Amino acid sequence: MAVSRPPRFPYLALLLLALPLAWGCSDASPQSAPNPDASTATPPAAATEVPRPTPQPEDLGEGWVEVIRKAWRSIVDYHIAEPEPRPLLEAAWRAVAAEARSRGAATGPPPSLDGDADTMWAAFKESYLAVLHGSPAEAWQAYRYAALTGMTASLNDCHTFFLPPARTEVLTDIRTGRPSGGIGVELAPVRPTYVRETIPGAPADSAGVLPGDFLVSVDGQDVSNLGIEVIQDLLRGEPGSPISIQVRRPSTGAVHTFPLTRAIVHTPVAQGRVLPDGSGYIRIRSFTSGSTLREALDRIVGEFEAGGVDRWVLDLRDNPGGDSDVGLAGRFIGGEVAERTLLRAGGVEVRQGEGEPWERRPLAVLVNSGTTSVAEIFAAMLQDHGRARVFGSQTGRCAGFVSLETFPDGSTLGVTIARSLTPVSERPLWQTGVIPDAVVRQTQADVAAARDPVLDAALSWLRSQVGR
């Protein structure tokens, strides 16, 4: 059974899943845990392909079982690795059975997944519905989500994932640059996590939370051993709602309690300033859809040029990706190859930069393992073309394109449909990531002491390029 061809998005290694939706200053492999610097990948720009139709609730069967079938077929039909259908259903069943056991429900024997795809589905559905009938209806959503999560996680692929509605909202916020309710902190993806940055003027910053503080609890719940994506869910919420966090300050070991009120946190997609040594610094937090980012950088670079700033730093650390923009690529490399993408059928798609480039200035790019998806594609482009020298630690190795499908309850399925190669050397970026020209790490102790050895190394190199 075929599904219409899906739209393509470069995905953010979203902090979710993987982010596995990307998860990950030890810079370990994406498959190892924990990986402190990882962050999540973001979905990119919509292509011109026709999106798959969203099923209607009345077509989804008892317990919305047809959502599982739809997701299964989408993965089989479109995932770049062309996975076999049986292992996916086996993974879905194991996840459902584990969820049932955790609820004290009976599962019966596993389904016999033999024969063709239709026969396998019929066997899975029969066993799955038996689990539903042995449990209260309020548990059915949990079983469905378990099956979808089990299938996608079995591929161990940061761009193939299932997101419940709340995390779908987060994904949308990141892709569009839409502000969300929270306290305004960026966390390091390690256990225990610590505050990597506070957003100026946000509730945490105003209350006195400091970079380097370890997060101890949220509303009385110990979070010292929780993954970053779970903690982020606890911190987000409706603007105006109360929240209490406890942090441990490393300089003294004291635990501080901060009663806060969530607020809309406005985080600019790009920020620029001139540093004390005269270098121009640009921070890009995500690659949002549309032309917003490109226009922001046009403004920042215009101010640099007007002020005689002749060297730039581009900070892509902890940038989860977003939408690709060949117009933005063209600002740096003109009409050279910006993206080289490996497709499921084995073909390679090439996209070139568009538009007139800015004046060529010495450029340093900062990355870490939280630099994923479109962000690492962009860093690789600059490095591969010799347009920039890269400083930091290896990027997240989550570089590709995802097809996103939203279900009627607001949950989302992501399926990897393409993977990125470096544009000139044609290295498999999803395997190698970007290897910095100069490997430099910023530790938690550096963050707490307001030190940035990565930026310092980049600035030293830039000064050597202009002779001052």
Tab-separated table of C-alpha atoms in Angstrom:
chain	number	residue	atom	x	y	z
A	1	MET	CA	0.000	0.000	0.000
A	2	ALA	CA	1.584	3.292	-1.087
A	3	VAL	CA	1.366	6.747	0.387
A	4	SER	CA	1.661	10.008	-1.552
A	5	ARG	CA	5.217	11.392	-1.779
A	6	PRO	CA	6.033	13.391	1.358
A	7	PRO	CA	7.227	16.968	1.665
A	8	ARG	CA	10.871	17.437	2.658
A	9	PHE	CA	12.163	19.379	5.644
A	10	PRO	CA	15.717	19.624	7.028
A	11	TYR	CA	15.037	18.733	10.605
A	12	LEU	CA	16.209	20.197	13.777
A	13	ALA	CA	17.863	17.310	15.973
A	14	LEU	CA	15.082	18.815	18.248
A	15	LEU	CA	16.054	18.250	21.842
A	16	LEU	CA	13.508	15.692	21.891
A	17	LEU	CA	14.286	12.812	20.619
A	18	ALA	CA	16.831	12.668	19.400
A	19	LEU	CA	16.334	14.696	19.167
A	20	PRO	CA	17.434	11.097	19.201
A	21	LEU	CA	15.550	13.972	18.364
A	22	ALA	CA	18.803	14.958	19.094
A	23	TRP	CA	20.276	14.298	22.392
A	24	GLY	CA	23.469	14.540	23.234
A	25	CYS	CA	31.038	18.477	26.474
A	26	SER	CA	32.379	15.098	26.276
A	27	ASP	CA	31.104	15.036	22.695
A	28	ALA	CA	30.504	11.327	22.726
A	29	SER	CA	28.953	9.485	19.831
A	30	PRO	CA	25.231	10.102	19.331
A	31	GLN	CA	24.593	6.505	20.279
A	32	SER	CA	26.364	6.834	23.620
A	33	ALA	CA	24.867	8.401	26.699
A	34	PRO	CA	25.008	10.910	28.045
A	35	ASN	CA	26.324	13.293	25.410
A	36	PRO	CA	26.510	16.671	27.109
A	37	ASP	CA	26.498	19.049	24.239
A	38	ALA	CA	23.755	17.622	22.141
A	39	SER	CA	20.629	19.487	21.328
A	40	THR	CA	17.930	18.665	19.013
A	41	ALA	CA	17.629	18.953	15.071
A	42	THR	CA	14.892	21.287	13.418
A	43	PRO	CA	12.679	20.690	10.425
A	44	PRO	CA	13.555	22.805	7.404
A	45	ALA	CA	11.872	24.550	4.615
A	46	ALA	CA	8.923	22.999	2.949
A	47	ALA	CA	9.579	21.727	-0.525
A	48	THR	CA	7.199	22.018	-3.445
A	49	GLU	CA	5.904	18.480	-2.996
A	50	VAL	CA	2.311	17.712	-2.088
A	51	PRO	CA	1.854	17.031	1.639
A	52	ARG	CA	0.229	13.803	2.722
A	53	PRO	CA	-3.411	14.206	3.715
A	54	THR	CA	-4.195	14.181	7.422
A	55	PRO	CA	-6.531	11.313	8.315
A	56	GLN	CA	-9.865	12.166	9.865
A	57	PRO	CA	-10.743	10.783	13.330
A	58	GLU	CA	-13.627	8.747	11.966
A	59	ASP	CA	-11.214	6.885	9.676
A	60	LEU	CA	-8.783	5.863	12.386
A	61	GLY	CA	-10.554	2.854	13.841
A	62	GLU	CA	-10.908	1.645	17.404
A	63	GLY	CA	-8.375	3.316	19.656
A	64	TRP	CA	-7.086	5.120	16.567
A	65	VAL	CA	-5.183	1.972	15.628
A	66	GLU	CA	-4.999	3.147	12.009
A	67	VAL	CA	-2.586	5.896	13.085
A	68	ILE	CA	-0.081	3.139	13.869
A	69	ARG	CA	-0.633	1.540	10.470
A	70	LYS	CA	-0.234	4.867	8.719
A	71	ALA	CA	3.005	5.616	10.548
A	72	TRP	CA	4.327	2.120	9.834
A	73	ARG	CA	3.619	2.410	6.113
A	74	SER	CA	5.144	5.892	5.954
A	75	ILE	CA	8.387	4.638	7.489
A	76	VAL	CA	8.540	1.599	5.210
A	77	ASP	CA	7.689	3.587	2.078
A	78	TYR	CA	9.808	6.688	2.638
A	79	HIS	CA	12.660	6.177	5.109
A	80	ILE	CA	15.982	6.516	3.319
A	81	ALA	CA	17.258	3.183	4.678
A	82	GLU	CA	14.265	1.285	3.202
A	83	PRO	CA	13.563	-0.622	6.453
A	84	GLU	CA	11.830	-3.997	6.446
A	85	PRO	CA	8.241	-3.889	7.764
A	86	ARG	CA	8.492	-6.780	10.233
A	87	PRO	CA	11.153	-5.361	12.622
A	88	LEU	CA	9.161	-2.145	12.897
A	89	LEU	CA	6.015	-3.958	14.011
A	90	GLU	CA	8.077	-6.107	16.376
A	91	ALA	CA	9.473	-2.943	17.964
A	92	ALA	CA	5.976	-1.463	18.199
A	93	TRP	CA	4.686	-4.592	19.920
A	94	ARG	CA	7.548	-4.706	22.429
A	95	ALA	CA	6.812	-1.108	23.392
A	96	VAL	CA	3.085	-1.762	23.747
A	97	ALA	CA	3.708	-4.877	25.838
A	98	ALA	CA	6.085	-2.975	28.119
A	99	GLU	CA	3.501	-0.222	28.594
A	100	ALA	CA	0.816	-2.798	29.375
A	101	ARG	CA	3.021	-4.547	31.949
A	102	SER	CA	3.744	-1.231	33.622
A	103	ARG	CA	-0.029	-0.839	34.038
A	104	GLY	CA	-0.575	-4.378	35.280
A	105	ALA	CA	-2.463	-5.339	32.115
A	106	ALA	CA	-2.215	-8.663	30.298
A	107	THR	CA	-0.755	-8.780	26.799
A	108	GLY	CA	-1.095	-12.364	25.680
A	109	PRO	CA	1.399	-13.933	23.260
A	110	PRO	CA	3.144	-11.695	20.732
A	111	PRO	CA	1.606	-11.520	17.265
A	112	SER	CA	2.884	-13.921	14.617
A	113	LEU	CA	4.369	-11.509	12.086
A	114	ASP	CA	4.721	-13.758	9.051
A	115	GLY	CA	3.557	-13.439	5.469
A	116	ASP	CA	3.064	-10.278	3.457
A	117	ALA	CA	2.569	-6.765	4.837
A	118	ASP	CA	-1.223	-7.041	5.007
A	119	THR	CA	-1.009	-10.348	6.908
A	120	MET	CA	1.538	-8.938	9.343
A	121	TRP	CA	-0.616	-5.890	9.996
A	122	ALA	CA	-3.718	-8.000	10.595
A	123	ALA	CA	-1.837	-10.087	13.196
A	124	PHE	CA	-0.426	-7.023	14.936
A	125	LYS	CA	-3.801	-5.290	14.979
A	126	GLU	CA	-5.527	-8.326	16.504
A	127	SER	CA	-2.997	-8.539	19.339
A	128	TYR	CA	-2.981	-4.780	19.834
A	129	LEU	CA	-6.775	-4.560	20.109
A	130	ALA	CA	-6.726	-7.411	22.633
A	131	VAL	CA	-4.472	-5.259	24.837
A	132	LEU	CA	-6.859	-2.317	24.449
A	133	HIS	CA	-9.836	-4.425	25.425
A	134	GLY	CA	-8.018	-5.536	28.574
A	135	SER	CA	-7.411	-1.978	29.698
A	136	PRO	CA	-9.528	1.096	30.469
A	137	ALA	CA	-10.072	3.490	27.571
A	138	GLU	CA	-8.035	6.201	29.263
A	139	ALA	CA	-4.927	4.021	28.740
A	140	TRP	CA	-5.416	3.630	24.997
A	141	GLN	CA	-3.548	6.780	24.012
A	142	ALA	CA	-0.531	5.633	26.030
A	143	TYR	CA	-0.484	2.347	24.091
A	144	ARG	CA	-0.705	4.160	20.764
A	145	TYR	CA	2.090	6.539	21.702
A	146	ALA	CA	4.201	3.615	22.932
A	147	ALA	CA	3.812	1.799	19.606
A	148	LEU	CA	4.727	4.901	17.606
A	149	THR	CA	7.691	5.722	19.811
A	150	GLY	CA	8.912	2.116	19.749
A	151	MET	CA	8.833	1.943	15.965
A	152	THR	CA	10.655	5.183	15.373
A	153	ALA	CA	13.230	4.659	18.133
A	154	SER	CA	14.118	1.219	16.746
A	155	LEU	CA	15.793	2.883	13.759
A	156	ASN	CA	18.191	4.810	16.018
A	157	ASP	CA	17.907	7.769	13.687
A	158	CYS	CA	17.719	11.334	14.974
A	159	HIS	CA	15.390	12.487	12.192
A	160	THR	CA	12.897	9.654	12.596
A	161	PHE	CA	10.758	10.226	15.658
A	162	PHE	CA	7.324	10.485	17.206
A	163	LEU	CA	6.294	13.597	19.129
A	164	PRO	CA	3.188	13.925	21.300
A	165	PRO	CA	1.201	17.165	20.911
A	166	ALA	CA	3.107	19.187	23.537
A	167	ARG	CA	6.456	18.497	21.911
A	168	THR	CA	4.986	19.139	18.486
A	169	GLU	CA	4.235	22.649	19.755
A	170	VAL	CA	7.869	23.025	20.812
A	171	LEU	CA	9.001	21.913	17.380
A	172	THR	CA	6.731	24.496	15.774
A	173	ASP	CA	8.045	27.217	18.090
A	174	ILE	CA	11.623	26.441	17.114
A	175	ARG	CA	10.966	26.265	13.387
A	176	THR	CA	8.978	29.468	13.244
A	177	GLY	CA	10.805	31.446	15.928
A	178	ARG	CA	7.533	31.818	17.826
A	179	PRO	CA	8.005	32.827	21.479
A	180	SER	CA	6.833	30.347	24.098
A	181	GLY	CA	5.987	30.344	27.782
A	182	GLY	CA	8.810	29.504	30.156
A	183	ILE	CA	11.495	30.932	32.418
A	184	GLY	CA	14.166	31.739	29.840
A	185	VAL	CA	17.054	29.335	30.400
A	186	GLU	CA	19.131	27.244	28.032
A	187	LEU	CA	20.253	23.966	29.578
A	188	ALA	CA	23.248	21.773	28.847
A	189	PRO	CA	22.114	18.282	27.758
A	190	VAL	CA	23.992	16.445	30.514
A	191	ARG	CA	22.989	14.723	33.731
A	192	PRO	CA	22.798	16.548	36.031
A	193	THR	CA	22.028	19.446	33.745
A	194	TYR	CA	23.144	22.996	34.338
A	195	VAL	CA	22.165	26.408	33.050
A	196	ARG	CA	24.254	27.224	30.017
A	197	GLU	CA	22.649	30.621	29.465
A	198	THR	CA	19.881	32.829	30.837
A	199	ILE	CA	17.892	34.987	28.445
A	200	PRO	CA	18.280	38.664	29.474
A	201	GLY	CA	15.144	40.031	31.104
A	202	ALA	CA	13.420	36.629	31.320
A	203	PRO	CA	12.113	35.364	34.709
A	204	ALA	CA	15.186	33.279	35.571
A	205	ASP	CA	17.603	36.070	34.726
A	206	SER	CA	15.607	38.664	36.657
A	207	ALA	CA	15.440	36.405	39.727
A	208	GLY	CA	19.196	35.820	39.840
A	209	VAL	CA	19.664	32.367	38.298
A	210	LEU	CA	23.236	32.234	36.948
A	211	PRO	CA	24.968	30.387	34.099
A	212	GLY	CA	26.698	27.324	35.556
A	213	ASP	CA	24.004	26.717	38.196
A	214	PHE	CA	23.027	23.040	38.435
A	215	LEU	CA	19.272	22.421	38.271
A	216	VAL	CA	18.173	20.399	41.307
A	217	SER	CA	14.358	20.376	41.250
A	218	VAL	CA	11.311	21.776	39.493
A	219	ASP	CA	8.186	22.257	41.606
A	220	GLY	CA	9.631	19.879	44.189
A	221	GLN	CA	10.452	17.133	41.668
A	222	ASP	CA	14.067	15.980	41.665
A	223	VAL	CA	15.406	16.479	38.138
A	224	SER	CA	19.074	15.676	38.740
A	225	ASN	CA	18.803	12.383	36.870
A	226	LEU	CA	16.229	13.343	34.235
A	227	GLY	CA	16.916	13.882	30.542
A	228	ILE	CA	16.946	17.417	29.250
A	229	GLU	CA	13.821	16.985	27.130
A	230	VAL	CA	11.787	15.943	30.202
A	231	ILE	CA	13.107	18.895	32.202
A	232	GLN	CA	12.273	21.296	29.419
A	233	ASP	CA	8.695	20.003	29.427
A	234	LEU	CA	8.503	20.771	33.159
A	235	LEU	CA	9.853	24.293	32.699
A	236	ARG	CA	7.505	25.245	29.873
A	237	GLY	CA	3.960	26.340	30.618
A	238	GLU	CA	1.328	28.986	30.299
A	239	PRO	CA	2.554	32.551	30.772
A	240	GLY	CA	1.529	33.754	34.234
A	241	SER	CA	1.636	30.284	35.800
A	242	PRO	CA	3.832	29.822	38.903
A	243	ILE	CA	6.857	27.560	39.050
A	244	SER	CA	9.542	26.957	41.662
A	245	ILE	CA	13.048	25.780	40.816
A	246	GLN	CA	16.012	24.880	42.986
A	247	VAL	CA	19.587	25.268	41.772
A	248	ARG	CA	22.941	24.398	43.279
A	249	ARG	CA	25.534	27.098	42.843
A	250	PRO	CA	28.905	25.440	42.142
A	251	SER	CA	30.978	28.276	43.594
A	252	THR	CA	29.517	27.760	47.078
A	253	GLY	CA	27.645	24.446	46.941
A	254	ALA	CA	24.577	26.241	48.330
A	255	VAL	CA	21.107	25.347	47.071
A	256	HIS	CA	18.927	28.331	46.149
A	257	THR	CA	15.158	28.257	45.662
A	258	PHE	CA	13.602	30.599	43.102
A	259	PRO	CA	9.809	31.026	42.987
A	260	LEU	CA	9.141	32.250	39.440
A	261	THR	CA	6.257	33.149	37.184
A	262	ARG	CA	6.426	31.862	33.639
A	263	ALA	CA	6.349	34.483	30.907
A	264	ILE	CA	6.505	34.732	27.149
A	265	VAL	CA	10.203	34.524	26.370
A	266	HIS	CA	11.283	36.419	23.287
A	267	THR	CA	14.585	35.070	22.021
A	268	PRO	CA	15.891	36.755	18.869
A	269	VAL	CA	16.836	34.271	16.169
A	270	ALA	CA	20.028	36.274	15.586
A	271	GLN	CA	21.925	38.766	17.698
A	272	GLY	CA	24.964	40.811	16.747
A	273	ARG	CA	27.397	43.029	18.607
A	274	VAL	CA	30.902	44.385	18.325
A	275	LEU	CA	33.249	42.781	20.856
A	276	PRO	CA	35.871	44.778	22.811
A	277	ASP	CA	38.642	43.677	20.429
A	278	GLY	CA	36.710	45.045	17.450
A	279	SER	CA	35.452	41.706	16.077
A	280	GLY	CA	31.842	41.408	14.997
A	281	TYR	CA	29.979	38.644	16.863
A	282	ILE	CA	26.810	37.013	15.497
A	283	ARG	CA	24.819	34.403	17.431
A	284	ILE	CA	22.254	32.340	15.509
A	285	ARG	CA	19.991	30.325	17.819
A	286	SER	CA	18.019	28.494	15.116
A	287	PHE	CA	17.376	28.606	11.398
A	288	THR	CA	13.767	29.748	11.299
A	289	SER	CA	11.503	29.365	8.297
A	290	GLY	CA	11.078	32.174	5.798
A	291	SER	CA	13.376	35.152	5.309
A	292	THR	CA	13.391	36.436	8.910
A	293	LEU	CA	16.893	35.196	9.714
A	294	ARG	CA	18.385	36.376	6.441
A	295	GLU	CA	16.913	39.837	6.937
A	296	ALA	CA	18.238	39.980	10.498
A	297	LEU	CA	21.734	39.079	9.339
A	298	ASP	CA	21.559	41.597	6.494
A	299	ARG	CA	20.882	44.256	9.115
A	300	ILE	CA	23.662	43.092	11.449
A	301	VAL	CA	26.251	42.796	8.703
A	302	GLY	CA	25.227	46.176	7.329
A	303	GLU	CA	25.926	47.706	10.723
A	304	PHE	CA	29.302	45.942	10.875
A	305	GLU	CA	30.281	47.253	7.466
A	306	ALA	CA	29.155	50.778	8.302
A	307	GLY	CA	31.274	50.638	11.476
A	308	GLY	CA	34.381	49.299	9.760
A	309	VAL	CA	34.224	45.867	11.428
A	310	ASP	CA	36.517	43.724	9.298
A	311	ARG	CA	36.289	40.260	10.935
A	312	TRP	CA	33.352	38.202	12.129
A	313	VAL	CA	32.488	35.366	14.520
A	314	LEU	CA	29.439	33.218	13.746
A	315	ASP	CA	28.300	31.306	16.852
A	316	LEU	CA	26.255	28.190	16.001
A	317	ARG	CA	26.704	26.387	19.317
A	318	ASP	CA	23.567	24.604	20.556
A	319	ASN	CA	21.749	25.556	17.351
A	320	PRO	CA	19.344	22.683	16.602
A	321	GLY	CA	18.853	23.593	12.956
A	322	GLY	CA	15.637	24.589	11.246
A	323	ASP	CA	14.852	25.498	7.660
A	324	SER	CA	17.548	25.651	5.023
A	325	ASP	CA	17.832	28.904	3.066
A	326	VAL	CA	19.984	28.986	-0.063
A	327	GLY	CA	19.534	32.761	-0.072
A	328	LEU	CA	21.363	32.953	3.241
A	329	ALA	CA	24.007	30.531	1.979
A	330	GLY	CA	24.531	32.809	-1.006
A	331	ARG	CA	25.460	35.675	1.308
A	332	PHE	CA	28.598	33.713	2.174
A	333	ILE	CA	29.433	31.605	-0.910
A	334	GLY	CA	27.569	33.216	-3.796
A	335	GLY	CA	26.409	30.652	-6.353
A	336	GLU	CA	28.631	27.769	-5.196
A	337	VAL	CA	27.151	24.449	-4.051
A	338	ALA	CA	25.462	24.997	-0.686
A	339	GLU	CA	23.889	21.573	-0.070
A	340	ARG	CA	24.500	18.081	-1.405
A	341	THR	CA	21.803	15.618	-0.356
A	342	LEU	CA	21.702	11.828	-0.641
A	343	LEU	CA	18.218	10.561	-1.568
A	344	ARG	CA	16.523	7.224	-0.897
A	345	ALA	CA	16.866	6.025	-4.452
A	346	GLY	CA	20.611	6.634	-4.305
A	347	GLY	CA	20.561	9.861	-6.261
A	348	VAL	CA	22.144	13.099	-5.093
A	349	GLU	CA	20.366	16.443	-5.080
A	350	VAL	CA	22.485	19.587	-5.340
A	351	ARG	CA	21.382	23.079	-4.322
A	352	GLN	CA	23.414	26.205	-4.905
A	353	GLY	CA	23.566	29.458	-3.027
A	354	GLU	CA	21.495	32.319	-4.379
A	355	GLY	CA	21.974	36.070	-4.436
A	356	GLU	CA	24.940	38.363	-4.110
A	357	PRO	CA	27.516	37.572	-1.397
A	358	TRP	CA	28.552	40.016	1.289
A	359	GLU	CA	32.040	41.472	1.283
A	360	ARG	CA	34.401	38.613	2.146
A	361	ARG	CA	35.724	39.048	5.695
A	362	PRO	CA	37.797	36.686	7.866
A	363	LEU	CA	35.201	34.438	9.505
A	364	ALA	CA	35.360	32.091	12.509
A	365	VAL	CA	32.511	29.651	13.211
A	366	LEU	CA	31.834	28.201	16.681
A	367	VAL	CA	30.204	24.761	16.998
A	368	ASN	CA	29.627	21.961	19.517
A	369	SER	CA	27.714	18.693	19.582
A	370	GLY	CA	24.519	20.717	20.068
A	371	THR	CA	25.069	22.084	16.559
A	372	THR	CA	22.820	19.815	14.518
A	373	SER	CA	20.856	19.428	11.320
A	374	VAL	CA	20.746	22.606	9.222
A	375	ALA	CA	23.208	24.289	11.587
A	376	GLU	CA	25.869	21.660	10.946
A	377	ILE	CA	25.027	21.605	7.237
A	378	PHE	CA	25.677	25.358	7.234
A	379	ALA	CA	28.919	25.068	9.208
A	380	ALA	CA	30.110	22.283	6.904
A	381	MET	CA	29.371	24.450	3.876
A	382	LEU	CA	31.481	27.320	5.214
A	383	GLN	CA	34.336	24.999	6.154
A	384	ASP	CA	34.254	22.940	2.952
A	385	HIS	CA	34.441	26.043	0.771
A	386	GLY	CA	37.297	27.467	2.838
A	387	ARG	CA	35.083	30.393	3.752
A	388	ALA	CA	35.582	30.018	7.524
A	389	ARG	CA	37.758	28.379	10.160
A	390	VAL	CA	35.734	26.271	12.604
A	391	PHE	CA	36.377	26.210	16.368
A	392	GLY	CA	34.817	24.084	19.110
A	393	SER	CA	33.896	20.403	19.294
A	394	GLN	CA	32.447	17.907	16.828
A	395	THR	CA	28.895	18.623	15.750
A	396	GLY	CA	25.966	16.326	16.476
A	397	ARG	CA	26.010	14.121	13.351
A	398	CYS	CA	22.324	14.649	12.750
A	399	ALA	CA	22.322	16.132	9.258
A	400	GLY	CA	19.476	15.295	6.951
A	401	PHE	CA	15.932	15.987	5.861
A	402	VAL	CA	12.707	14.865	7.437
A	403	SER	CA	9.130	14.424	6.273
A	404	LEU	CA	6.679	15.590	8.938
A	405	GLU	CA	3.175	14.181	9.259
A	406	THR	CA	0.736	15.549	11.833
A	407	PHE	CA	-2.093	13.385	13.191
A	408	PRO	CA	-5.538	14.628	14.288
A	409	ASP	CA	-4.598	14.760	17.988
A	410	GLY	CA	-1.701	17.129	17.219
A	411	SER	CA	1.055	14.511	17.492
A	412	THR	CA	3.715	14.301	14.782
A	413	LEU	CA	5.651	11.628	12.956
A	414	GLY	CA	9.049	12.479	11.487
A	415	VAL	CA	10.667	10.211	8.885
A	416	THR	CA	14.202	10.632	7.527
A	417	ILE	CA	13.929	10.850	3.752
A	418	ALA	CA	17.383	12.244	2.869
A	419	ARG	CA	20.840	12.674	4.371
A	420	SER	CA	23.422	15.388	3.901
A	421	LEU	CA	26.844	15.219	2.335
A	422	THR	CA	29.403	17.979	2.656
A	423	PRO	CA	29.028	20.152	-0.462
A	424	VAL	CA	32.593	19.929	-1.861
A	425	SER	CA	34.320	16.895	-0.317
A	426	GLU	CA	31.067	14.863	-0.279
A	427	ARG	CA	31.671	13.343	3.162
A	428	PRO	CA	28.632	11.728	4.888
A	429	LEU	CA	27.847	14.522	7.312
A	430	TRP	CA	25.366	12.397	9.276
A	431	GLN	CA	28.252	10.068	10.151
A	432	THR	CA	31.181	12.451	10.574
A	433	GLY	CA	29.604	15.709	11.643
A	434	VAL	CA	31.765	18.795	11.318
A	435	ILE	CA	35.249	18.260	12.723
A	436	PRO	CA	36.522	21.650	13.911
A	437	ASP	CA	39.765	23.008	12.501
A	438	ALA	CA	40.670	23.809	16.103
A	439	VAL	CA	39.195	21.552	18.817
A	440	VAL	CA	38.425	23.634	21.908
A	441	ARG	CA	35.876	22.859	24.633
A	442	GLN	CA	33.936	24.999	27.060
A	443	THR	CA	33.252	23.146	30.329
A	444	GLN	CA	30.646	23.732	33.014
A	445	ALA	CA	33.367	25.348	35.136
A	446	ASP	CA	34.084	27.723	32.255
A	447	VAL	CA	30.400	28.635	31.995
A	448	ALA	CA	30.136	29.271	35.754
A	449	ALA	CA	33.235	31.479	35.653
A	450	ALA	CA	32.038	33.339	32.546
A	451	ARG	CA	34.965	31.999	30.523
A	452	ASP	CA	34.693	31.084	26.855
A	453	PRO	CA	37.879	29.445	25.591
A	454	VAL	CA	36.222	28.603	22.277
A	455	LEU	CA	35.466	32.245	21.536
A	456	ASP	CA	38.901	33.283	22.821
A	457	ALA	CA	40.638	30.911	20.404
A	458	ALA	CA	38.518	32.167	17.513
A	459	LEU	CA	39.247	35.807	18.301
A	460	SER	CA	42.979	35.127	18.531
A	461	TRP	CA	42.936	33.577	15.066
A	462	LEU	CA	40.848	36.417	13.609
A	463	ARG	CA	43.285	39.009	14.915
A	464	SER	CA	46.123	37.145	13.246
A	465	GLN	CA	44.266	37.392	9.937
A	466	VAL	CA	44.036	41.172	10.002
A	467	GLY	CA	47.354	41.853	11.714
A	468	ARG	CA	45.999	43.313	14.920
